[in-house]
Tab-separated table of C-alpha atoms and ligand atoms in Angstrom:
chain	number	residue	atom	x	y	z
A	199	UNK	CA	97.347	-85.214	63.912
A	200	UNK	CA	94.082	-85.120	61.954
A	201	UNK	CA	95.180	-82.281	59.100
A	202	UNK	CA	92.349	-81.272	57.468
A	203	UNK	CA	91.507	-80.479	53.875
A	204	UNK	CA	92.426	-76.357	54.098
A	205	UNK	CA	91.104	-76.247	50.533
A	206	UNK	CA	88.009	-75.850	52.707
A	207	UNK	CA	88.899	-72.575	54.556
A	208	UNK	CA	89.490	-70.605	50.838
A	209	UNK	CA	85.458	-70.800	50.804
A	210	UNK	CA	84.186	-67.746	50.816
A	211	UNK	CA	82.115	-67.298	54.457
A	212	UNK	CA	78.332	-67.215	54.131
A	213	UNK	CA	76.529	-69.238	51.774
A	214	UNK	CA	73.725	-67.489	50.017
A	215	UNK	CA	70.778	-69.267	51.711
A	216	UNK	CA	71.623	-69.257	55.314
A	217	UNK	CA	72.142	-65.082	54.730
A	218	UNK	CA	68.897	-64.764	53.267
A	219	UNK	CA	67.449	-66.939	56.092
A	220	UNK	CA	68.965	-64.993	58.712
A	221	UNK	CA	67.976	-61.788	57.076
A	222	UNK	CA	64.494	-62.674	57.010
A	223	UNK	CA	64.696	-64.335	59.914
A	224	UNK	CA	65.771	-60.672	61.819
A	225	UNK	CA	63.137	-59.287	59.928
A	226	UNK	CA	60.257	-61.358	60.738
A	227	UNK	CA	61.280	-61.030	64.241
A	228	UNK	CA	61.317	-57.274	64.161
A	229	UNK	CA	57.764	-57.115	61.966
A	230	UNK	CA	55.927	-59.953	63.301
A	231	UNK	CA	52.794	-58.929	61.121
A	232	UNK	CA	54.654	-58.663	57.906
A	233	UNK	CA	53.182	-61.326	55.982
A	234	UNK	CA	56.341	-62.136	53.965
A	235	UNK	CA	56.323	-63.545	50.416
A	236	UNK	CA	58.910	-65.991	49.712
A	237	UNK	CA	60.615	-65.779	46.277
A	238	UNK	CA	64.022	-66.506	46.974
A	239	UNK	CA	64.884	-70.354	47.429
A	240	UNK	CA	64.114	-72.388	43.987
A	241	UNK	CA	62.262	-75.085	45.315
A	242	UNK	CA	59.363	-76.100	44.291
A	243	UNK	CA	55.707	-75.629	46.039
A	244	UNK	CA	53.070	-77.684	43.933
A	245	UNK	CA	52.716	-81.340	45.977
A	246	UNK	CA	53.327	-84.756	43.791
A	247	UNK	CA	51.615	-84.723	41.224
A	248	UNK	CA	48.374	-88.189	41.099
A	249	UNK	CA	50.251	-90.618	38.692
A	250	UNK	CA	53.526	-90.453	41.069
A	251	UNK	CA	51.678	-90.690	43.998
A	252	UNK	CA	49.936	-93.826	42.844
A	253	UNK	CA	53.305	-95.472	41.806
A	254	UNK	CA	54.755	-94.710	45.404
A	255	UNK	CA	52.066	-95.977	46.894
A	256	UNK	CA	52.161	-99.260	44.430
A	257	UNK	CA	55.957	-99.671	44.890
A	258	UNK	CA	55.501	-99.460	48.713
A	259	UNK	CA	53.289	-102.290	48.842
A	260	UNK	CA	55.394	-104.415	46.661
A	261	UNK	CA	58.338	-103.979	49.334
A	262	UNK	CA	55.578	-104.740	51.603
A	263	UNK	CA	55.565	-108.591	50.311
A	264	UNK	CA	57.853	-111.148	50.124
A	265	UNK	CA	57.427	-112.045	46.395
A	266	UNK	CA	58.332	-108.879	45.525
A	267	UNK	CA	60.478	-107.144	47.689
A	268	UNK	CA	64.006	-105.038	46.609
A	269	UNK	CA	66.864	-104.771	48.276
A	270	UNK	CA	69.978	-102.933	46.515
A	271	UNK	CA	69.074	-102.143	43.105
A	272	UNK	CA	71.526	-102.605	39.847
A	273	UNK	CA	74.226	-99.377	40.248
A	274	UNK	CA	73.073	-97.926	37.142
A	275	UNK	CA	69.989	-97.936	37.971
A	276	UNK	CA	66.548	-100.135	36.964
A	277	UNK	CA	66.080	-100.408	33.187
A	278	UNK	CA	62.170	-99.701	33.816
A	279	UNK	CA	63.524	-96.120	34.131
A	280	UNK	CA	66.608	-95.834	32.086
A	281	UNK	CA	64.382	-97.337	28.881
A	282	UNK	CA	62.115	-94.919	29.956
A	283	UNK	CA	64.999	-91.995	30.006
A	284	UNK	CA	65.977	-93.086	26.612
A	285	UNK	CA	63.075	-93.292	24.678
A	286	UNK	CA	61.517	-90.307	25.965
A	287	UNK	CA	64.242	-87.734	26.858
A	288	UNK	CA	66.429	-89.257	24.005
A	289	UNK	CA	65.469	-90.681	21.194
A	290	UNK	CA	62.028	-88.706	20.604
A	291	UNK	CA	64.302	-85.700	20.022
A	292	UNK	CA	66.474	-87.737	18.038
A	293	UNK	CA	69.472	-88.311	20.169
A	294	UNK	CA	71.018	-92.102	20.865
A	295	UNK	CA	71.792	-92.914	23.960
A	296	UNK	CA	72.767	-96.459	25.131
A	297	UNK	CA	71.295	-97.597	28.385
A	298	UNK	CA	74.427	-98.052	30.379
A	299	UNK	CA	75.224	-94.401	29.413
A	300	UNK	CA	72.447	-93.258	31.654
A	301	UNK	CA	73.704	-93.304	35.880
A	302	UNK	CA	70.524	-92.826	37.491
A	303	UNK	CA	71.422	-91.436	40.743
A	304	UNK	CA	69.812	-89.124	44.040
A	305	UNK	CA	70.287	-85.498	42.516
A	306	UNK	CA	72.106	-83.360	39.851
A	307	UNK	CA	73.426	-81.518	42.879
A	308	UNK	CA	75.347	-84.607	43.940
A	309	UNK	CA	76.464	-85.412	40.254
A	310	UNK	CA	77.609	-82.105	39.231
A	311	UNK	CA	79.524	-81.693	42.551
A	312	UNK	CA	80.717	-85.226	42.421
A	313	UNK	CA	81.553	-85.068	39.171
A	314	UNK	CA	84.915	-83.571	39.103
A	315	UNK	CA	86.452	-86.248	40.905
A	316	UNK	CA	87.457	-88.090	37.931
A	317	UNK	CA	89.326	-85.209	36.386
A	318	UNK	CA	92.887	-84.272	37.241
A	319	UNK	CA	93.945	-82.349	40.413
A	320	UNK	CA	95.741	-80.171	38.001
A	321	UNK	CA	92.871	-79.657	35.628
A	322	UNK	CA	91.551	-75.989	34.483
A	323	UNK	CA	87.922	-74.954	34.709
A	324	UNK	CA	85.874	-72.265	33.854
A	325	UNK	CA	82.580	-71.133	34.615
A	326	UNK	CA	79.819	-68.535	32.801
A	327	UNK	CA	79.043	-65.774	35.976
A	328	UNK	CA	77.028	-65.415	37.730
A	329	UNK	CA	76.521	-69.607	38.131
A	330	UNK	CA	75.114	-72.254	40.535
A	331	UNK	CA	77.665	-72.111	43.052
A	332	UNK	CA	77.873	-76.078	43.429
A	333	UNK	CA	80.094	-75.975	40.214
A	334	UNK	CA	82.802	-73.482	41.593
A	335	UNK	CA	82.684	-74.843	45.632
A	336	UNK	CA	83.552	-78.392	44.759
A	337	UNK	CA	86.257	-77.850	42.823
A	338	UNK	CA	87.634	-75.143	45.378
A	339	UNK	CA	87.355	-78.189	48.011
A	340	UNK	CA	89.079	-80.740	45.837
A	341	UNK	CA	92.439	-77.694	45.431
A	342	UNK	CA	91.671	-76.595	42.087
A	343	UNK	CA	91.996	-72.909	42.540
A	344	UNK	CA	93.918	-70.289	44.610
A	345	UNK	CA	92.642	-67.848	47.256
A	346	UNK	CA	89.652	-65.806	46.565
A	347	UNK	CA	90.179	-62.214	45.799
A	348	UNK	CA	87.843	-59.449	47.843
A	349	UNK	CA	85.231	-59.774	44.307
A	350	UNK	CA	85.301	-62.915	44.722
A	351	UNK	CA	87.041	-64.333	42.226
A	352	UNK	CA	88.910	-67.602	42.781
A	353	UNK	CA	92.436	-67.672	41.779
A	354	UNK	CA	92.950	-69.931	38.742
A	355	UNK	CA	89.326	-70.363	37.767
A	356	UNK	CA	88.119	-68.824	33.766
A	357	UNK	CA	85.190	-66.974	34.716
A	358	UNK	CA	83.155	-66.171	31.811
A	359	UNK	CA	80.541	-62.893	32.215
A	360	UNK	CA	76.888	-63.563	31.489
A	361	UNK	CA	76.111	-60.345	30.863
A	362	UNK	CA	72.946	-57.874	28.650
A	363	UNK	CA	75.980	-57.739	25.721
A	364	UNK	CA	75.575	-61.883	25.473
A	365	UNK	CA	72.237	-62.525	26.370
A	366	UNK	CA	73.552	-64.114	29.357
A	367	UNK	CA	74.856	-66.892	27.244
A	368	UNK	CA	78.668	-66.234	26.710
A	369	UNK	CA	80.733	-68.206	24.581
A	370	UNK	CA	83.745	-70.190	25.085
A	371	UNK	CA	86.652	-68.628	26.602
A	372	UNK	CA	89.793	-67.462	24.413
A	373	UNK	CA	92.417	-69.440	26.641
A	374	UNK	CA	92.423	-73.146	26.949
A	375	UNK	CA	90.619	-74.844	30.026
A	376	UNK	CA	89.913	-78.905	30.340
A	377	UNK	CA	86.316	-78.694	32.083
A	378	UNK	CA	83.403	-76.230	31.106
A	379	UNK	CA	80.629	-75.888	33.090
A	380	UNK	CA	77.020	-74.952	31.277
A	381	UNK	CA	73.757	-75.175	32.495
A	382	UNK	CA	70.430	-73.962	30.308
A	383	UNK	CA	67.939	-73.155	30.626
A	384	UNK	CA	69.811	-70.800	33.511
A	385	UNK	CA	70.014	-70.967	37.018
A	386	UNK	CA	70.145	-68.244	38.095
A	387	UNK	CA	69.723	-65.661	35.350
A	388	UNK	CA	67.197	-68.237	33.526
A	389	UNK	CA	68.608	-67.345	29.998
A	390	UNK	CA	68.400	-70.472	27.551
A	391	UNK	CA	71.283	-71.644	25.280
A	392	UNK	CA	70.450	-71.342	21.296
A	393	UNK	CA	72.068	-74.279	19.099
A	394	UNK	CA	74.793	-72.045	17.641
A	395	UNK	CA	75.460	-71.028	20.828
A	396	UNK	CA	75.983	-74.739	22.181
A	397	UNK	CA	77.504	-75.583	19.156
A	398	UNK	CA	80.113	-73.064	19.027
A	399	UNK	CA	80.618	-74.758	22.575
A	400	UNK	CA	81.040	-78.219	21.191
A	401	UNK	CA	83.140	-77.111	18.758
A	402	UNK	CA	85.439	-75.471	21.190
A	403	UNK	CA	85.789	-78.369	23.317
A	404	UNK	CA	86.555	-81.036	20.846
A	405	UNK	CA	89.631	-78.132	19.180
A	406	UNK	CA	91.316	-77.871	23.000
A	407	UNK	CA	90.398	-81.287	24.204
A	408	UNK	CA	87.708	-80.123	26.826
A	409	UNK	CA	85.339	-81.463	28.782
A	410	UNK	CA	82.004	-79.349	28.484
A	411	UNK	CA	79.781	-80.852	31.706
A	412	UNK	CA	75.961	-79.990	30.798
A	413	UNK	CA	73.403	-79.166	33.470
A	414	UNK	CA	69.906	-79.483	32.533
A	415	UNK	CA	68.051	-79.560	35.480
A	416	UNK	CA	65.489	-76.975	34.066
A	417	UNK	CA	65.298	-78.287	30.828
A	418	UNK	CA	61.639	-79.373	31.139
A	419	UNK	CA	60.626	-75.534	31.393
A	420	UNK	CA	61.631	-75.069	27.435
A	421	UNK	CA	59.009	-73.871	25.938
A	422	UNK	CA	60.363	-73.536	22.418
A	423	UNK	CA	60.650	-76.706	20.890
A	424	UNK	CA	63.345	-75.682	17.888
A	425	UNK	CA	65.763	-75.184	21.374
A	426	UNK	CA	67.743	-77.817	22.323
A	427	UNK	CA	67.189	-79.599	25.750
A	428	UNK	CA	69.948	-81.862	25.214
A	429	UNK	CA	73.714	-81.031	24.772
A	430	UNK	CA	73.356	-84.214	22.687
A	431	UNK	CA	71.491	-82.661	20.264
A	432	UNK	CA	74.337	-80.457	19.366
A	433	UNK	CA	76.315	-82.361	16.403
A	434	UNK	CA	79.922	-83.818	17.824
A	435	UNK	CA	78.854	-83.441	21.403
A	436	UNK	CA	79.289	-87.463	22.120
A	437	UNK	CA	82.497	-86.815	21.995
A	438	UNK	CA	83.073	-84.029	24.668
A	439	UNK	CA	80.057	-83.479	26.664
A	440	UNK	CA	78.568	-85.110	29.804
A	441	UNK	CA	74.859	-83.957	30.896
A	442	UNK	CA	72.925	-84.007	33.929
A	443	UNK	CA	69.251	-83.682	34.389
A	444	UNK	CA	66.700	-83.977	37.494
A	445	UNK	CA	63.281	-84.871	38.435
A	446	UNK	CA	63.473	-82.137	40.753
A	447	UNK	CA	62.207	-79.152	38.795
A	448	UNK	CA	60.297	-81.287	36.404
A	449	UNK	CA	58.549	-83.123	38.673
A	450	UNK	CA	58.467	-81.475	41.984
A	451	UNK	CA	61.158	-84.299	42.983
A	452	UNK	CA	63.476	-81.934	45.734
A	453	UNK	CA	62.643	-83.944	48.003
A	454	UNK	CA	62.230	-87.120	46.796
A	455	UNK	CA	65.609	-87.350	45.344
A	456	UNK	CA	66.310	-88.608	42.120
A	457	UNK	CA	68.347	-87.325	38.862
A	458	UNK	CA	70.482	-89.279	36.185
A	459	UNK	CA	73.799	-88.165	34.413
A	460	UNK	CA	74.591	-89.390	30.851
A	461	UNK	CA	78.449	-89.949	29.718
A	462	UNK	CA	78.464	-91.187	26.363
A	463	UNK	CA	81.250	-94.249	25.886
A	464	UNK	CA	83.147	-91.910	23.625
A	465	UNK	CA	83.551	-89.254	25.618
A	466	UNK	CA	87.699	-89.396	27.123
A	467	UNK	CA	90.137	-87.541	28.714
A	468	UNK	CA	94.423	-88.339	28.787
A	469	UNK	CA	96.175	-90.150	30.911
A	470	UNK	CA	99.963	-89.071	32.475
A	471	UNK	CA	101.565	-90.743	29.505
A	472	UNK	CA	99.531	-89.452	26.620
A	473	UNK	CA	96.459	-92.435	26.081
A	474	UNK	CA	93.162	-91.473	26.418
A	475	UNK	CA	90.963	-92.932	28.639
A	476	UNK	CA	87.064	-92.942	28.386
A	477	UNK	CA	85.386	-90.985	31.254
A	478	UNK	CA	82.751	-93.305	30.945
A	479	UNK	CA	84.803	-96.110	33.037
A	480	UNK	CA	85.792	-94.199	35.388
A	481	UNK	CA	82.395	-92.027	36.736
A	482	UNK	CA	80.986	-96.370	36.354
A	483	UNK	CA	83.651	-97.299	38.969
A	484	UNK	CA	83.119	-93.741	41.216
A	485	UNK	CA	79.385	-94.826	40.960
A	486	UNK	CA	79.863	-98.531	42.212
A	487	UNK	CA	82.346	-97.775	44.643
A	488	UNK	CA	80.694	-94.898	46.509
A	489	UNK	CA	76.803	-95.201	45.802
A	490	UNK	CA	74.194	-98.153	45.906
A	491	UNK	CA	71.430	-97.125	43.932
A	492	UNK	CA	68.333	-94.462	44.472
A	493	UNK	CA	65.596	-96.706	45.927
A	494	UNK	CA	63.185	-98.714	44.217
A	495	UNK	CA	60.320	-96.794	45.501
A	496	UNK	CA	62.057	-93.423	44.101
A	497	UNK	CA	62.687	-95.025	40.643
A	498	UNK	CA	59.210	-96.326	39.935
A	499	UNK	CA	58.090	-93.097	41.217
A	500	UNK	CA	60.313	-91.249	38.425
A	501	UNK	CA	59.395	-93.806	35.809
A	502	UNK	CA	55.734	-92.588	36.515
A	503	UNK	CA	56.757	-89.584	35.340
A	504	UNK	CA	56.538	-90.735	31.498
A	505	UNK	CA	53.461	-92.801	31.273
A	506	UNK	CA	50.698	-90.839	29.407
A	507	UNK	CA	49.198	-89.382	32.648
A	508	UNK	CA	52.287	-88.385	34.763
A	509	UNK	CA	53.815	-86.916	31.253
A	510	UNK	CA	50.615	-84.708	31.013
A	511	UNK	CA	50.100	-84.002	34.858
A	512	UNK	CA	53.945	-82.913	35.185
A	513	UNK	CA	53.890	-80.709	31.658
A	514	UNK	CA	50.726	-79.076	33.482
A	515	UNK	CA	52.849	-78.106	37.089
A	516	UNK	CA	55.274	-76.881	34.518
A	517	UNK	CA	52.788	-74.663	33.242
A	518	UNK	CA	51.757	-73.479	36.326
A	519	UNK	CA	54.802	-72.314	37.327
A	520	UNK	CA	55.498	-70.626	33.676
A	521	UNK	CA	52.321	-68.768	34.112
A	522	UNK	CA	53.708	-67.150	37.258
A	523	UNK	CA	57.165	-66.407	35.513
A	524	UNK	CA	55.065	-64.494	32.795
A	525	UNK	CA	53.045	-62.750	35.386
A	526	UNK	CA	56.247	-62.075	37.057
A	527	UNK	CA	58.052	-60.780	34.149
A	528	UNK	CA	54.964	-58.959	32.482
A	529	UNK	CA	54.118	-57.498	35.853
A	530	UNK	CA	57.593	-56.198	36.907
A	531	UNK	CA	58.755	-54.439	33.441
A	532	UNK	CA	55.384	-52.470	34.293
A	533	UNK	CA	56.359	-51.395	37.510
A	534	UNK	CA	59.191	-50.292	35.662
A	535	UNK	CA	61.773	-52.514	36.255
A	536	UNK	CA	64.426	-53.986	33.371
A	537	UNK	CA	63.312	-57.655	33.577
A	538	UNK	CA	65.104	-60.610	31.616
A	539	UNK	CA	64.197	-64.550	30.669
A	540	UNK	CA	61.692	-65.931	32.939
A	541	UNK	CA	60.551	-67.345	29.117
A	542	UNK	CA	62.131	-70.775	29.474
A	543	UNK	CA	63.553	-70.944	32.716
A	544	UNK	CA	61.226	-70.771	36.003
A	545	UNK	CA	63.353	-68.000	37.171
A	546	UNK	CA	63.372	-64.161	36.059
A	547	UNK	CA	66.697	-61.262	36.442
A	548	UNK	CA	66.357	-58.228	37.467
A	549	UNK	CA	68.481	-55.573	37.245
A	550	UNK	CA	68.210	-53.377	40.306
A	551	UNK	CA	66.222	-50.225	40.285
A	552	UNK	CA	68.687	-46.835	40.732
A	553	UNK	CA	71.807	-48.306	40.501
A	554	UNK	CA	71.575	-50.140	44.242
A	555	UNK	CA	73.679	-53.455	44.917
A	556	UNK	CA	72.146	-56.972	44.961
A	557	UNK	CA	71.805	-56.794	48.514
A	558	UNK	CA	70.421	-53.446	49.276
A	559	UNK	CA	67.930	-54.317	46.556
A	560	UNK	CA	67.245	-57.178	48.752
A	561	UNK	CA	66.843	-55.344	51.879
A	562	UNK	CA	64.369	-52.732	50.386
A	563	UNK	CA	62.419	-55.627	48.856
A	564	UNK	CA	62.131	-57.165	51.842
A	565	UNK	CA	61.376	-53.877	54.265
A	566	UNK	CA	59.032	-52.136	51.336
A	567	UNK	CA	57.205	-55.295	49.868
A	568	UNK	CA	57.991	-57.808	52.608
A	569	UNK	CA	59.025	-59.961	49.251
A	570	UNK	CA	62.170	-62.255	49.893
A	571	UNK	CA	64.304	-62.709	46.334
A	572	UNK	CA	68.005	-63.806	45.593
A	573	UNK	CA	70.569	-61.466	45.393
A	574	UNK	CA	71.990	-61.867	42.305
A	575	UNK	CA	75.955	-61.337	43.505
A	576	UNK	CA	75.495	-64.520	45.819
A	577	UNK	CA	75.934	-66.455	42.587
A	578	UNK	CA	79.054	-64.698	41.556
A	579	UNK	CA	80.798	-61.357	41.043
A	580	UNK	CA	79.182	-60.351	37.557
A	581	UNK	CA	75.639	-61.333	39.233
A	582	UNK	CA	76.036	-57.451	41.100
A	583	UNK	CA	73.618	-55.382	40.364
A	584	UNK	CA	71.063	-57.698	39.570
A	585	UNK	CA	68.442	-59.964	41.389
A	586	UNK	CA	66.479	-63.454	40.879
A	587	UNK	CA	62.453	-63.863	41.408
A	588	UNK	CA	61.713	-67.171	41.575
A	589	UNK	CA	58.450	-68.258	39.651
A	590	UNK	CA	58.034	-71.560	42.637
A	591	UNK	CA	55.112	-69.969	44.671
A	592	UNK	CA	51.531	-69.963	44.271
A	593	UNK	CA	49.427	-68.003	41.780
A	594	UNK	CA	47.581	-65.858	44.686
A	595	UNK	CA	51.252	-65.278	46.511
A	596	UNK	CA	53.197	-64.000	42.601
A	597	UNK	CA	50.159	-62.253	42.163
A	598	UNK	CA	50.345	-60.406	45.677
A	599	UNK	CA	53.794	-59.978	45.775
A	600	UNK	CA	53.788	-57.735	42.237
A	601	UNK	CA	51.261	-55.618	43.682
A	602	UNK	CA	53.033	-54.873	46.671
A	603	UNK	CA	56.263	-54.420	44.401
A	604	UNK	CA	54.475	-52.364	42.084
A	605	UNK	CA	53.531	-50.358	44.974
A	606	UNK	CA	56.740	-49.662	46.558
A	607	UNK	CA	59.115	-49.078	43.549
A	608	UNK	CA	56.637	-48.550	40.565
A	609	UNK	CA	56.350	-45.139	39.767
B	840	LIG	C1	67.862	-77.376	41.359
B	840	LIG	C2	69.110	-77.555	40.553
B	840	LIG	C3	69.655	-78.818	40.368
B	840	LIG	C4	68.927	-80.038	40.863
B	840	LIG	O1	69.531	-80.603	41.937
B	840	LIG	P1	68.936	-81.929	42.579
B	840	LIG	O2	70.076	-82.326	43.448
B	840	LIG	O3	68.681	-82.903	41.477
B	840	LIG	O4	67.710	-81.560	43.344
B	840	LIG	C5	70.795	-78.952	39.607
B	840	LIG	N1	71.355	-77.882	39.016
B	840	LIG	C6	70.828	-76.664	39.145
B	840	LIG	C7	71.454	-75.544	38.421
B	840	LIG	C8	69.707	-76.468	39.937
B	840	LIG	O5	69.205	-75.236	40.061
């Protein structure tokens, strides 16, 4: 008899995205006229941006020819991108990194669901919440918690409020766990670490022997420069932290697929009898075993992404998207709604007008402005009562869909 994995059936029912879709879905159906404005899903809409193009287009051809073809690429990935990684992500904002540190691999989603594989069945996690809902799902699949409760809260997980009173960026918890999860800038409240923040973070860690995993996907969208973008940054993180960043956000990459995670060599965890083992080994043997490399197209095409003109083209899609989040922000705190980050982060909260639930808020959105957002309880209990614009659209479709908003709530 084929058991299966009943870890699986403690998920809670629903996803996020396949609600929202069906929601809309009804809707559209029922309003066939409604043009509907699409500010839920954070994916990005701007296409590739020249200098990538070109180096897809270049890479293609050289699989094209004998001479130069590519078949499975080193499991680290090529050192035209990981030097690149380094230099540029790394060491510019003075952070050392050796090359084999860096796994390039086909998205953070992957790595920071993957990840906890090399931890302990018995291990303790916790979670800031509301939170990308990768982080909490994967480690409900591999056992590590109990039964949801009807807020839904898994049994056994830390879950640490993001809340007005924190700035959305809570500190460690006051009981021991063995794997934080971060990620700044935010998805989805789009709040951004500070250094003492992080630091009090590192510092935590290394006191209970914990493993602090770092997701960066949106660090690109910093706009501050005195902020850090790196865990790394953040003095005796080497020795506790692992970080994962993407080409996704950055550089419209969703669905070209590529990301890297960094484990420093002095980064460990215990073994049964007491030794301590680096983590480093082990996520280098997960990688070889069960993953052969992001293709050499994809790499050269993320490489691209730090010569002169990809650097500057990529900053500018950046920018575009910033713009909206500003116009999103500025726009909705004048229709009179309480509107947070959106600063560094391509993603503004919302707290929802007259007290209504994340959902409701959703539905009136939808039926008043025909605008589709996230509700922010889909990401976790303490996301209730708020909601998540996304700043991925075009200039003429944020523009239209504050009006419309402004229009059916302002006032
Ligand atoms: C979009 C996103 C990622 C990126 O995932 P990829 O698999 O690299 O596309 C990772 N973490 C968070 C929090 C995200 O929002």
């Amino acid at each position: 008899m084929a058991l299966i994995n009943d870890h699986y059936q403690k998920l809670q029912a629903g996803y996020l995205f396949p609600e929202i879709g069906r929601r809309v879905g009804a809707y559209c159906q029922a309003n066939p006229d409604a043009a509907v404005i699409r500010l839920g899903i954070g994916d990005v809409t701007l296409p590739l941006v020249p200098a990538v193009v070109a180096a897809l287009h270049e890479a293609v051809d050289e699989m094209a020819s004998e001479k130069s073809f590519r078949g499975y690429g080193p499991d680290n990935g090529y050192d035209f991108l990981t030097e690149q990684i380094r230099e540029h992500d790394y060491r510019r904002r003075g952070v050392a990194i050796e090359l084999d540190e860096i796994f390039v691999s086909d998205g953070s989603k992957q790595d920071s669901g993957n990840i906890q594989e090399i931890f302990g069945a018995d291990c303790t996690l916790s979670v800031t919440d509301p939170s990308y809902p990768v982080y909490v799902d994967t480690n409900v699949m591999a056992g590590r918690s109990g039964e949801a409760n009807e807020r839904g809260y898994y049994g056994g997980i830390v879950y640490l409020p993001a809340n007005e009173d924190n700035g959305f960026t809570p500190g460690p918890p006051e009981q021991g766990v063995d794997i934080a999860y971060l990620c700044s800038p935010n998805n989805p409240t789009g709040a951004v670490a500070s250094r003492q923040n992080l630091q009090q973070w590192v510092d935590w860690a290394r006191e209970n022997d914990a493993v602090i995993v770092f997701d960066a996907a949106y660090d690109a969208f910093i706009q501050d420069d005195a902020l850090p973008r790196s865990i790394f940054e953040i003095e005796g993180a080497r020795e506790c932290a692992i970080e994962m960043r993407s080409f996704s956000k950055r550089a419209g990459f969703t669905g070209v697929r590529c990301a890297y995670t960094v484990i420093p060599k002095s980064v460990t965890g215990s073994n049964a009898t007491g030794e301590r083992v680096a983590l480093h080994g082990l996520w280098a043997r997960r990688h070889s075993t069960k993953f052969n490399a992001v293709p050499y197209i994809v790499q050269r095409a993320a490489a691209a992404c730090y010569s002169p003109e990809g650097a500057a083209q990529t900053a500018e899609q950046v920018g575009y998207y910033m713009e909206n989040a500003r116009c999103i922000r500025e726009g909705l705190g004048a229709a009179g709604f309480t509107v947070f980050a959106g600063e560094h982060a391509p993603y503004v909260w919302l707290k929802t007008p007259r007290g209504l639930t994340s959902w409701q808020c959703f539905d009136e959105l939808l039926e008043k402005a025909h605008v589709v957002g996230t509700p922010g309880s889909g990401f976790g209990p303490s996301g209730e009562g708020y909601f998540r614009i996304s700043a991925f659209n075009s200039r003429e479709n944020v523009d239209e869909a504050i009006e419309r908003i402004g229009k059916a709530f302002g006032g």
